[in-house]
PDB file of C-alpha atoms and ligand atoms in Angstrom:
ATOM      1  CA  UNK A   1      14.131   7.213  16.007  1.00  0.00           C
ATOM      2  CA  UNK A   2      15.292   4.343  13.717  1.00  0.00           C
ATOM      3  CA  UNK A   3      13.541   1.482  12.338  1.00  0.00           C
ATOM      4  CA  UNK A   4      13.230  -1.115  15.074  1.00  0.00           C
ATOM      5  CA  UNK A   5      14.218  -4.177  12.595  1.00  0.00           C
ATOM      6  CA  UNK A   6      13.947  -6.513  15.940  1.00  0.00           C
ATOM      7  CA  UNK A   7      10.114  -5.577  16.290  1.00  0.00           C
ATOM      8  CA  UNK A   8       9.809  -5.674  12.653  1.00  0.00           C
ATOM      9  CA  UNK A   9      10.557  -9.334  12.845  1.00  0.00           C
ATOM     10  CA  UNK A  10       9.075 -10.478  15.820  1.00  0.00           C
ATOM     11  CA  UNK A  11       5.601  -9.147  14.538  1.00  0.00           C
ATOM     12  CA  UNK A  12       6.578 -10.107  10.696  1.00  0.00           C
ATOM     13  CA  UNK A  13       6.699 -13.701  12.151  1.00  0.00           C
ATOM     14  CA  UNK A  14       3.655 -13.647  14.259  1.00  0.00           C
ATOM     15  CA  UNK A  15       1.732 -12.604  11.466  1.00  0.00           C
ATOM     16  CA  UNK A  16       3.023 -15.015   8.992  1.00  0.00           C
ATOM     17  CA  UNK A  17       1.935 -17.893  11.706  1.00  0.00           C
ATOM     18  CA  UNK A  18      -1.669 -16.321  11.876  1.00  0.00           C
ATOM     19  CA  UNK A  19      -1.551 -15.689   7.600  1.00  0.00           C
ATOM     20  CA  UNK A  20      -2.321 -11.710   8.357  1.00  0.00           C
ATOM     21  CA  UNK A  21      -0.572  -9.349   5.701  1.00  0.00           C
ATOM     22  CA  UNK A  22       1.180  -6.808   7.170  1.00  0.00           C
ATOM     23  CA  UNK A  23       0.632  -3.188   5.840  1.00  0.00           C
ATOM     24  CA  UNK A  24       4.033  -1.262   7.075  1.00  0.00           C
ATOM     25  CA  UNK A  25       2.117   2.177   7.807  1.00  0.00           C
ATOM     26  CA  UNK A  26       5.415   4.515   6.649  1.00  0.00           C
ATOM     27  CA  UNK A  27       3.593   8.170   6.841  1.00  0.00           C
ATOM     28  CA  UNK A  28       5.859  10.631   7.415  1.00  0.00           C
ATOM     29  CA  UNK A  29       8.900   8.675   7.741  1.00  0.00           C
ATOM     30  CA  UNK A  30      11.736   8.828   5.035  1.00  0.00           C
ATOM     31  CA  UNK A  31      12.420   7.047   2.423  1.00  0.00           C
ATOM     32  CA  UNK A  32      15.540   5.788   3.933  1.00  0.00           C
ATOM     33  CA  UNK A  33      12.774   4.126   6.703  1.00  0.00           C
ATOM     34  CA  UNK A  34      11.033   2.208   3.876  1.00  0.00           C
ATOM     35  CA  UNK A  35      14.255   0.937   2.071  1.00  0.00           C
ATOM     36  CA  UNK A  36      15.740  -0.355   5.116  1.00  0.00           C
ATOM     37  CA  UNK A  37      12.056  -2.490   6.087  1.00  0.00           C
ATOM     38  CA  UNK A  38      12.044  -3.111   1.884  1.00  0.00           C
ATOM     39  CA  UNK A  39      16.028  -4.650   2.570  1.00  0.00           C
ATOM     40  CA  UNK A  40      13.896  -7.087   5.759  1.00  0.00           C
ATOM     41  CA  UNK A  41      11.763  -8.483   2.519  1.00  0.00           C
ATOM     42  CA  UNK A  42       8.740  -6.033   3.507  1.00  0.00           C
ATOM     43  CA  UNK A  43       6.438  -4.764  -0.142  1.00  0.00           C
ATOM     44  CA  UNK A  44       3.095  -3.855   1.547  1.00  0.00           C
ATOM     45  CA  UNK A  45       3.313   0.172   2.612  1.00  0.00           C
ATOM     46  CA  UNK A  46       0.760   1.686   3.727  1.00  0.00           C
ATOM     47  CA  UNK A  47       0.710   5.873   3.081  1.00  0.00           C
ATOM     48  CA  UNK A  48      -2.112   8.377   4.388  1.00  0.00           C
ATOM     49  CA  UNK A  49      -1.380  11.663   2.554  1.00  0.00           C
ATOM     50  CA  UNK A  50      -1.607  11.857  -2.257  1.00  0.00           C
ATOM     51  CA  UNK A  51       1.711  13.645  -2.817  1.00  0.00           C
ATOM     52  CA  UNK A  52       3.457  12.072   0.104  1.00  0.00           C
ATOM     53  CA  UNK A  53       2.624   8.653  -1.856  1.00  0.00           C
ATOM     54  CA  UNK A  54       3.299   9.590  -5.424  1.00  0.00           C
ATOM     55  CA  UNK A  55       6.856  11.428  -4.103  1.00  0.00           C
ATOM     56  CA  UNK A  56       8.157   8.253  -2.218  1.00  0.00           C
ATOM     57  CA  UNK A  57       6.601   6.032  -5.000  1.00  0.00           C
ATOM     58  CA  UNK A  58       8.742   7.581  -7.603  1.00  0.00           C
ATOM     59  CA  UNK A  59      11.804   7.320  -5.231  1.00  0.00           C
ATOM     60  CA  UNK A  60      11.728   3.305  -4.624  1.00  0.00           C
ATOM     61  CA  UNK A  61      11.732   0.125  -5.743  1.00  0.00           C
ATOM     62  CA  UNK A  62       9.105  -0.427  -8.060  1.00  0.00           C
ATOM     63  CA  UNK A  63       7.805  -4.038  -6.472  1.00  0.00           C
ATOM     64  CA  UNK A  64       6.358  -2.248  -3.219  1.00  0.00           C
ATOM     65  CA  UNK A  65       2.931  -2.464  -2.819  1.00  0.00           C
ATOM     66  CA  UNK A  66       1.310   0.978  -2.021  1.00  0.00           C
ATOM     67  CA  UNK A  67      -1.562   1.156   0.000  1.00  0.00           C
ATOM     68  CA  UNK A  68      -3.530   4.168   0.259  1.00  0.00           C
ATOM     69  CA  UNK A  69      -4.968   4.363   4.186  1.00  0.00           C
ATOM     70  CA  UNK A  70      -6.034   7.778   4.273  1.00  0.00           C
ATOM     71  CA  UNK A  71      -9.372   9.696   3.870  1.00  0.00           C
ATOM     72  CA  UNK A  72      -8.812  10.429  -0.055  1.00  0.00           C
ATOM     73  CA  UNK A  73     -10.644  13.317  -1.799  1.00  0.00           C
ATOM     74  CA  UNK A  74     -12.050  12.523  -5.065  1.00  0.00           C
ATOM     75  CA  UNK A  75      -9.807  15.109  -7.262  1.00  0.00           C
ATOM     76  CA  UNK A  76      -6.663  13.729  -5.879  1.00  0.00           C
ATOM     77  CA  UNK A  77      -7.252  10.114  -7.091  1.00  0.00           C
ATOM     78  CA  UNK A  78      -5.823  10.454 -10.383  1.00  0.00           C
ATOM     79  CA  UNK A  79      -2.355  11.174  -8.978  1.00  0.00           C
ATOM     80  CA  UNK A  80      -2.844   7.802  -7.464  1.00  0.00           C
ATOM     81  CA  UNK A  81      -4.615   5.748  -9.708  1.00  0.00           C
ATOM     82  CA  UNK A  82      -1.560   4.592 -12.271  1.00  0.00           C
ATOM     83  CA  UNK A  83      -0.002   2.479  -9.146  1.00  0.00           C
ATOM     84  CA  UNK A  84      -1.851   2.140  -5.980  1.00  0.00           C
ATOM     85  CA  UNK A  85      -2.311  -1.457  -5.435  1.00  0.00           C
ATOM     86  CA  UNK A  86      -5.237  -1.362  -2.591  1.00  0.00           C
ATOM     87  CA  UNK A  87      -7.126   1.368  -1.617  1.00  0.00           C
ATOM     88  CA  UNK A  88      -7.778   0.902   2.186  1.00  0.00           C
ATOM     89  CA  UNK A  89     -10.399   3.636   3.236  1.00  0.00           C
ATOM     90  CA  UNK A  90     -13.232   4.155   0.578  1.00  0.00           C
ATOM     91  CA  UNK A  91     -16.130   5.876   2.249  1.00  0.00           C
ATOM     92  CA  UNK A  92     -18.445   7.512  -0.172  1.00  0.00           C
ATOM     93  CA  UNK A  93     -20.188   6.337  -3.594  1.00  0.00           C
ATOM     94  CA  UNK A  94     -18.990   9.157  -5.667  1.00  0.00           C
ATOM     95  CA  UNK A  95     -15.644   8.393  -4.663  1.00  0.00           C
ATOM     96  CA  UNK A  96     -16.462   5.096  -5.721  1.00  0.00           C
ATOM     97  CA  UNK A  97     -17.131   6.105  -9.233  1.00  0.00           C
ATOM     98  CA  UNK A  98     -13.796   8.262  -9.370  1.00  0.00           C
ATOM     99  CA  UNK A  99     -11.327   5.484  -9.116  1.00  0.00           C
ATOM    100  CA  UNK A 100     -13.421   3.741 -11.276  1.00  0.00           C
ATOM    101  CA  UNK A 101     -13.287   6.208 -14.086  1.00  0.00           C
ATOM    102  CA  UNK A 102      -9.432   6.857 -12.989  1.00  0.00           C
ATOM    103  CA  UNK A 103      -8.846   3.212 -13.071  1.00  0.00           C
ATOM    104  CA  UNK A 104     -10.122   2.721 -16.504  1.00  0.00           C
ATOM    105  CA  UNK A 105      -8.228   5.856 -18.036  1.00  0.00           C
ATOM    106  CA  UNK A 106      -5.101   4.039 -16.604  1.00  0.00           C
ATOM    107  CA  UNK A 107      -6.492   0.944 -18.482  1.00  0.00           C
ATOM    108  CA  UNK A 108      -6.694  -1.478 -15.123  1.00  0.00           C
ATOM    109  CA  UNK A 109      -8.661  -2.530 -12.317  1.00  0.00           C
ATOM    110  CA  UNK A 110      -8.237  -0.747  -8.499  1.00  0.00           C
ATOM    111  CA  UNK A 111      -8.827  -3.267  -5.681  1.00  0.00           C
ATOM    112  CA  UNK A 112     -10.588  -1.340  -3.017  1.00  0.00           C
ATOM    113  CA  UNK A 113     -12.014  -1.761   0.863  1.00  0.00           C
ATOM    114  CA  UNK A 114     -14.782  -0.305   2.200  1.00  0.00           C
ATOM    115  CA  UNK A 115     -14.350   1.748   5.457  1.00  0.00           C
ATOM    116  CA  UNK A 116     -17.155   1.338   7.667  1.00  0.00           C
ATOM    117  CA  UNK A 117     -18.067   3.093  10.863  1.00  0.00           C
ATOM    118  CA  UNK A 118     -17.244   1.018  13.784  1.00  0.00           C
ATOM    119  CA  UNK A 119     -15.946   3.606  16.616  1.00  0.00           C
ATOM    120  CA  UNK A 120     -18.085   5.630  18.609  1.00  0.00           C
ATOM    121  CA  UNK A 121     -16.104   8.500  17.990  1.00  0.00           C
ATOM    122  CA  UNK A 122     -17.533  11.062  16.013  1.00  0.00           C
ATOM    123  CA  UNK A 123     -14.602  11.931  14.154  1.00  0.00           C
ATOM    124  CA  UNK A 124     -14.062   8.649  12.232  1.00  0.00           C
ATOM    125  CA  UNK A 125     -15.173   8.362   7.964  1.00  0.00           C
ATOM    126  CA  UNK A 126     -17.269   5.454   6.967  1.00  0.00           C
ATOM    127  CA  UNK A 127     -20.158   3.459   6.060  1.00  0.00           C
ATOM    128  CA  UNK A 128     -22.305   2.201   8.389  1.00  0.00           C
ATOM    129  CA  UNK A 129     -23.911  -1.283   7.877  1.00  0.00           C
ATOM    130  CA  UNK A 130     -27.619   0.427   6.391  1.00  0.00           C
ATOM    131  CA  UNK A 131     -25.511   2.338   3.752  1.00  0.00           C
ATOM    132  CA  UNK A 132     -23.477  -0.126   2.877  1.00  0.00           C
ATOM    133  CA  UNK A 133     -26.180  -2.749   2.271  1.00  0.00           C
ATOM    134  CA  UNK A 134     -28.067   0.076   0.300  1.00  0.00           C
ATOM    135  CA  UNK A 135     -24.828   0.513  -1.965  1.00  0.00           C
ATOM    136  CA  UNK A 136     -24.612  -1.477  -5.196  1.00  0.00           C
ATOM    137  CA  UNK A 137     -20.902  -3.003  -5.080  1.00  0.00           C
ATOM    138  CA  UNK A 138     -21.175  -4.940  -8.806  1.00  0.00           C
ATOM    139  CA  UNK A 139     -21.458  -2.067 -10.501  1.00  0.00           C
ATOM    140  CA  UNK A 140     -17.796  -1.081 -11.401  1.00  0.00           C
ATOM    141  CA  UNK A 141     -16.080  -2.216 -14.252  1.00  0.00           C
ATOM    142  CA  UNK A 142     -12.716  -1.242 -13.120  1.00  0.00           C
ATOM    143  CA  UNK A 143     -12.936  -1.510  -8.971  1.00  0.00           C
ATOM    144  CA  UNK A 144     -12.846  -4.674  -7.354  1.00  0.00           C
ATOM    145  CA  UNK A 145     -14.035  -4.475  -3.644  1.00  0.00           C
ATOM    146  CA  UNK A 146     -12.496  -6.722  -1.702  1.00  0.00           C
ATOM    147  CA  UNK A 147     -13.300  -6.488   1.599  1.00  0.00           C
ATOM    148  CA  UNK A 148     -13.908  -3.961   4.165  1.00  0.00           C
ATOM    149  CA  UNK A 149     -11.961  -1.697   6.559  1.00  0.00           C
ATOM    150  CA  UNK A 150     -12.133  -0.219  10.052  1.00  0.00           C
ATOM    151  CA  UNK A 151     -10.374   1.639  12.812  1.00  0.00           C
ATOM    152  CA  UNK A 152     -11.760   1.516  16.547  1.00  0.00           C
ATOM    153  CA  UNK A 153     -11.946   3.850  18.604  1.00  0.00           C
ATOM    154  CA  UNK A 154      -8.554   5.448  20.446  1.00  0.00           C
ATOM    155  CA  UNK A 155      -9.460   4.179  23.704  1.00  0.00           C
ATOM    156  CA  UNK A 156      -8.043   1.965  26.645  1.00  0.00           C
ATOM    157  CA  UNK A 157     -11.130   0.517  26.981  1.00  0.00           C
ATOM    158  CA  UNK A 158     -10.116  -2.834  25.512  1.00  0.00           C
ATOM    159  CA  UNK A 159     -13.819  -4.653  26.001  1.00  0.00           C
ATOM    160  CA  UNK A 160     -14.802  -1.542  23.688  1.00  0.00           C
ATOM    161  CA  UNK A 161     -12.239  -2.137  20.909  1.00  0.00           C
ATOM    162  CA  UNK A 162     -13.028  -5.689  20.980  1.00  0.00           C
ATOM    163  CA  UNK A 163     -16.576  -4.965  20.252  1.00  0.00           C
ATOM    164  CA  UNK A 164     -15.721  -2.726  17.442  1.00  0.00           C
ATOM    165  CA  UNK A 165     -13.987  -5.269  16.136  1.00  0.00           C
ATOM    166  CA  UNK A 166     -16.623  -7.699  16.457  1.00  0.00           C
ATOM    167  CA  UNK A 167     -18.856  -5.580  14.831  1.00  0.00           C
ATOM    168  CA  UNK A 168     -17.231  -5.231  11.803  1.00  0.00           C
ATOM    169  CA  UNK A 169     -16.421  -8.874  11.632  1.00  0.00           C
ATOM    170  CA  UNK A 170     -19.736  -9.764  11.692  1.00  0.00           C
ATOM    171  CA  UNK A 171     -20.580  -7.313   9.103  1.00  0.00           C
ATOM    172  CA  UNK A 172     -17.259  -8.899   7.046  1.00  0.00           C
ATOM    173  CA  UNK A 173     -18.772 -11.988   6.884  1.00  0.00           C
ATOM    174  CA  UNK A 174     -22.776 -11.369   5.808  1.00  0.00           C
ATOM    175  CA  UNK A 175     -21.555  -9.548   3.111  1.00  0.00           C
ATOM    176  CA  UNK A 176     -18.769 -12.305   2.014  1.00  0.00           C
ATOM    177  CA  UNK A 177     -21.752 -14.808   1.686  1.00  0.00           C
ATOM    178  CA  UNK A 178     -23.443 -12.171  -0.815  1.00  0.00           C
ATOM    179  CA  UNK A 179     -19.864 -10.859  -2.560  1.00  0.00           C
ATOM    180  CA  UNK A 180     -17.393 -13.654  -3.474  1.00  0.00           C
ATOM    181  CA  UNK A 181     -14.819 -11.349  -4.126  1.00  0.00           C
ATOM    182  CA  UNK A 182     -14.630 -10.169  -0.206  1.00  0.00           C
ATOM    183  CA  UNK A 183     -11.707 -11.587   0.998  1.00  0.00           C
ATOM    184  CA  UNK A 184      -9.765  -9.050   3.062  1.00  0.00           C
ATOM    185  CA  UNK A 185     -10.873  -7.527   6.362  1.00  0.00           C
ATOM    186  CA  UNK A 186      -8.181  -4.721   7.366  1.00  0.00           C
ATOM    187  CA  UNK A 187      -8.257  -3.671  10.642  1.00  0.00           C
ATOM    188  CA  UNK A 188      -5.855  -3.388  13.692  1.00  0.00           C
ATOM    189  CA  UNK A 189      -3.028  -0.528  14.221  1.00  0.00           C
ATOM    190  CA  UNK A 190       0.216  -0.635  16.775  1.00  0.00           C
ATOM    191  CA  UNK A 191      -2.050  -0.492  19.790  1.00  0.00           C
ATOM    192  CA  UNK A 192      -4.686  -3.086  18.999  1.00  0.00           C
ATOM    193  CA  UNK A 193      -3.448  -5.470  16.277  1.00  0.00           C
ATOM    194  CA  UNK A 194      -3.456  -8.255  18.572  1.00  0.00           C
ATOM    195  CA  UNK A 195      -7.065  -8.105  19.496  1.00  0.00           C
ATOM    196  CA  UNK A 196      -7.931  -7.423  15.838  1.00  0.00           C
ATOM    197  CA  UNK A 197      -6.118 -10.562  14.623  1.00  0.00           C
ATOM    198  CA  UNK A 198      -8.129 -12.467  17.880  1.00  0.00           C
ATOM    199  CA  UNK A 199     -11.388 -10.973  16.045  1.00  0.00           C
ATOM    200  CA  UNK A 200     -10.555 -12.364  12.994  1.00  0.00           C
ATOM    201  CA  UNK A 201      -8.528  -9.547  10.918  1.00  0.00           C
ATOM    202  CA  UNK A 202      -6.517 -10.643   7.928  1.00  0.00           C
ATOM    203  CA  UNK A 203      -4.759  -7.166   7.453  1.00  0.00           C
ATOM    204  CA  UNK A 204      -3.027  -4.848  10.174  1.00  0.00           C
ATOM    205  CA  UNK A 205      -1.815  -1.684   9.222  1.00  0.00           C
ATOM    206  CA  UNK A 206       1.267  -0.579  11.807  1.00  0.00           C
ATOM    207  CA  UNK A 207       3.233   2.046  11.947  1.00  0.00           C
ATOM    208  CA  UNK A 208       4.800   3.295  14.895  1.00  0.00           C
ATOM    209  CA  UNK A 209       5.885   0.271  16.267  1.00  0.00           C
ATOM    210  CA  UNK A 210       8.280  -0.581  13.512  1.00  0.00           C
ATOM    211  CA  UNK A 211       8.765   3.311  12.563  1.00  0.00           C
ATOM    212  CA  UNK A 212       8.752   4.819  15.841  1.00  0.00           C
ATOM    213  CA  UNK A 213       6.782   7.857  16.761  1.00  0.00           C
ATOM    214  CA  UNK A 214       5.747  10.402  14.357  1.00  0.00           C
ATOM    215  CA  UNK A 215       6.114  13.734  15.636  1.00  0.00           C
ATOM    216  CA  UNK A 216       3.085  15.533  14.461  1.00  0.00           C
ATOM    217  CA  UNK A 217      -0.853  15.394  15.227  1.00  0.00           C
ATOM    218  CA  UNK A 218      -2.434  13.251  12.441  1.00  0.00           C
TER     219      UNK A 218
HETATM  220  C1  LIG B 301      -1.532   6.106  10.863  1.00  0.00           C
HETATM  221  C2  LIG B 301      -2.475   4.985  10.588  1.00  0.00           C
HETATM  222  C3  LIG B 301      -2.165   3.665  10.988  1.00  0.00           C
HETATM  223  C4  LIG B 301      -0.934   3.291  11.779  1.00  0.00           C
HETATM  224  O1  LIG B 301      -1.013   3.765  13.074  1.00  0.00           O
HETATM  225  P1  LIG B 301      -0.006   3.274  14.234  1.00  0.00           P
HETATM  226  O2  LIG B 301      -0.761   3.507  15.477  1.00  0.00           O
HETATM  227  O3  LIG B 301       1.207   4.118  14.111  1.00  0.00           O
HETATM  228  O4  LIG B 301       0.280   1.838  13.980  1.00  0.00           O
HETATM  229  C5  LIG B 301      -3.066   2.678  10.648  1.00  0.00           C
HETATM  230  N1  LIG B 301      -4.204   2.935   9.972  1.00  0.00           N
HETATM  231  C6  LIG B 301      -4.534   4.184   9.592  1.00  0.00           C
HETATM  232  C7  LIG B 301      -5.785   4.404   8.848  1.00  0.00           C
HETATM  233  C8  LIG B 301      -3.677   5.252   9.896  1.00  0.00           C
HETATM  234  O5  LIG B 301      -4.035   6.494   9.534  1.00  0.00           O
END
């Protein structure tokens, strides 16, 4: 399936109205995909998998900005660390301290979110709000955290996503009264962006929507 350039604009242009960056989630999709959003004026992509990134980052214009979304492991963030301009899903401390020590090797300073727990699925990575008021955020040199991120759970139960959404809204803004630097709250994917942005998200992250499908089980 092409890239649907129509829906591409019609959500480009709600999100401009409601100031929420979109993240063009481009996982799996070729590098053809990406050029022809890139050619619409689109920078922010958003990639899940390390050498997926660093192949299509070497391939393309050099003014995209790549966000990492996935679950990354701790040995794979030097591959990373020389260009990634946010870091969406950051879930542990040690992994914390590796892009840290990764950023300062490459001599600069990784923005980063926090991903906390907000589904009631099992299966999702995160903080949850008594480990992440536990963690020291200040003490990086070369991270900046900047806000928090969270997926809710795959569900048609919209009263449910809401709430997740809530949640971590709520949990966005005690900790921007303690952090000055929080200023970006991603959450929202094709099937829920709109009641993310209603719950106050500044960041969506969509794929499928603007790059169709993906045929494989994530
Ligand atoms: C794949 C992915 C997305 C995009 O999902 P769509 O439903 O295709 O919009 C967003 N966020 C994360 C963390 C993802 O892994």
């Amino acid at each position: 399936m092409p890239v649907n350039i129509t829906a591409y604009k019609e959500i480009k242009s709600v999100l401009d109205e409601a100031h929420v960056t979109l993240v063009a989630v481009s996982k799996t999709k070729p590098v053809e995909d990406i050029q022809a959003l890139y050619n619409e004026g689109q920078r922010d992509f958003g990639e899940n998998y390390v050498q997926e990134l660093v192949d299509k980052e070497a391939a393309l214009p050099k003014d995209i900005r790549w966000h990492f979304i996935g679950h990354l492991q701790s040995n794979k963030v030097k591959y990373i660390a020389p260009f990634v301009h946010l870091i969406h899903g950051v879930d542990s401390e040690s992994l914390l301290k590796e892009i840290n020590r990764q950023a300062a090797k490459n001599n600069r300073i990784i923005d980063c979110l926090l991903q906390v727990h907000i589904a009631t699925e099992e299966t999702k990575f995160g903080f949850d709000g008594h480990e992440l008021s536990n963690l020291k955020i200040t003490q990086f040199e070369n991270l900046k955290i900047k806000g928090l991120m969270g997926m809710a759970s795959f569900s048609d139960d919209l009263v449910l996503v809401r709430n997740e959404f809530k949640k971590l809204k709520t949990i966005f803004d005690q900790f921007s009264i303690i952090h000055s630097q929080f200023s970006i709250i991603s959450m929202g994917m094709s099937g829920d962006y709109k009641i993310a942005i209603e719950e106050g998200s500044n960041m969506v992250r969509i794929g499928s929507l603007l790059f169709g499908a993906r045929n494989y089980n994530p």
